[in-house]
C-alpha atoms as one frame of an Amber mdcrd trajectory, in Angstrom:
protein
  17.335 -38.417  37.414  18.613 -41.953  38.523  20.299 -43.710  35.329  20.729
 -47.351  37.091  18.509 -48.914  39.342  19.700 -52.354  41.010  18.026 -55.435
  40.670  18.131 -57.899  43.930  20.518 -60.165  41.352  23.997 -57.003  41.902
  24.095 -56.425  38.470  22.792 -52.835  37.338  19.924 -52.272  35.057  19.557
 -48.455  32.971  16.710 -46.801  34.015  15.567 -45.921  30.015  14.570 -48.277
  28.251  13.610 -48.322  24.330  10.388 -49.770  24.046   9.136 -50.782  20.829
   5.336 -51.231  20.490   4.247 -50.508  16.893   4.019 -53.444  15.087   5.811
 -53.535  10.899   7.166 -55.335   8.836   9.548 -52.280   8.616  12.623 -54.229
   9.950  14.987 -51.630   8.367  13.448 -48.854  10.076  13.650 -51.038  13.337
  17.254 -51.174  12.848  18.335 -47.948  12.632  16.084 -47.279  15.219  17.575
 -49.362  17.698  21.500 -49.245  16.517  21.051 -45.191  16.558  19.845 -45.707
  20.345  23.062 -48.553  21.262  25.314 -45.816  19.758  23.871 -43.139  21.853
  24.190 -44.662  24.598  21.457 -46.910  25.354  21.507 -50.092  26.441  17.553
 -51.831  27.191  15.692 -52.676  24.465  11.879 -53.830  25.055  10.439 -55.868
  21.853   7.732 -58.272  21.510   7.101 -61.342  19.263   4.190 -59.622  18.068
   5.534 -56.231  16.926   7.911 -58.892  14.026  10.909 -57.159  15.513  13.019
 -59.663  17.174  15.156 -59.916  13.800  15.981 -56.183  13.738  16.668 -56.208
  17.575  19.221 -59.027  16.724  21.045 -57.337  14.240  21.387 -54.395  15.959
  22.851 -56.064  19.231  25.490 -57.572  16.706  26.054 -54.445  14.842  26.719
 -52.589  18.170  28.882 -55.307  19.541  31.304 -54.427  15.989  31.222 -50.917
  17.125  33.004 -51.818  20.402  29.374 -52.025  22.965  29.890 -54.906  25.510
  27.277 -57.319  24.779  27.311 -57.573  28.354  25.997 -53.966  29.143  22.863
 -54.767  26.924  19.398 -55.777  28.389  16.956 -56.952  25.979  13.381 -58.042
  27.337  10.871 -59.224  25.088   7.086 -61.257  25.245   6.766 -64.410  23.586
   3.058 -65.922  23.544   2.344 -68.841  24.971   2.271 -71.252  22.317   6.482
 -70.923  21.365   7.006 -71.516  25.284   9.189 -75.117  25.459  11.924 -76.490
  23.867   9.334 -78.712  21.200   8.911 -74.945  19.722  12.258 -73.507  20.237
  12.755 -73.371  16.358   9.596 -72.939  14.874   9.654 -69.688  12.914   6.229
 -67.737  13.211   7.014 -64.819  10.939
């Protein structure tokens, strides 16, 4: 199984990715989750503005940086909808 595929930018991208698609409130759960998978090894995380776990993803990424993970070997990718698109909306919270 290929681990890294390799994006047209040079840099090299994990080929498994932690996708998280079940919206809560749960942001505990989210945590662990995702910190569990950083210390493991993993290193793309898929959220979404709609599943309310951009918070959870955050402290995660700043928990595992504390443990030692580059920052720089992390890949987070997200969706945002439409509406928070611009700078005007940059800092609205919509949780």
């Amino acid at each position: 199984m290929k681990l890294f595929a390799a994006p047209s930018s040079g840099t090299s991208l994990t080929a498994r990715s932690l996708s998280l698609c079940l919206p809560s409130t749960d942001t505990v759960y989210y945590y662990i989750y995702i910190y569990r998978y950083f210390l493991l090894g993993g290193r793309q995380v898929d959220g979404a503005h709609l599943y309310l776990n951009h918070a959870a993803i955050g402290e995660a990424i700043t928990e595992a940086i504390k443990r030692g993970i580059p920052r720089s070997e992390m890949f987070i990718t997200t969706k945002i909808y439409p509406s928070v698109y611009g700078e005007a909306s940059a800092g609205t919270p919509y949780f």
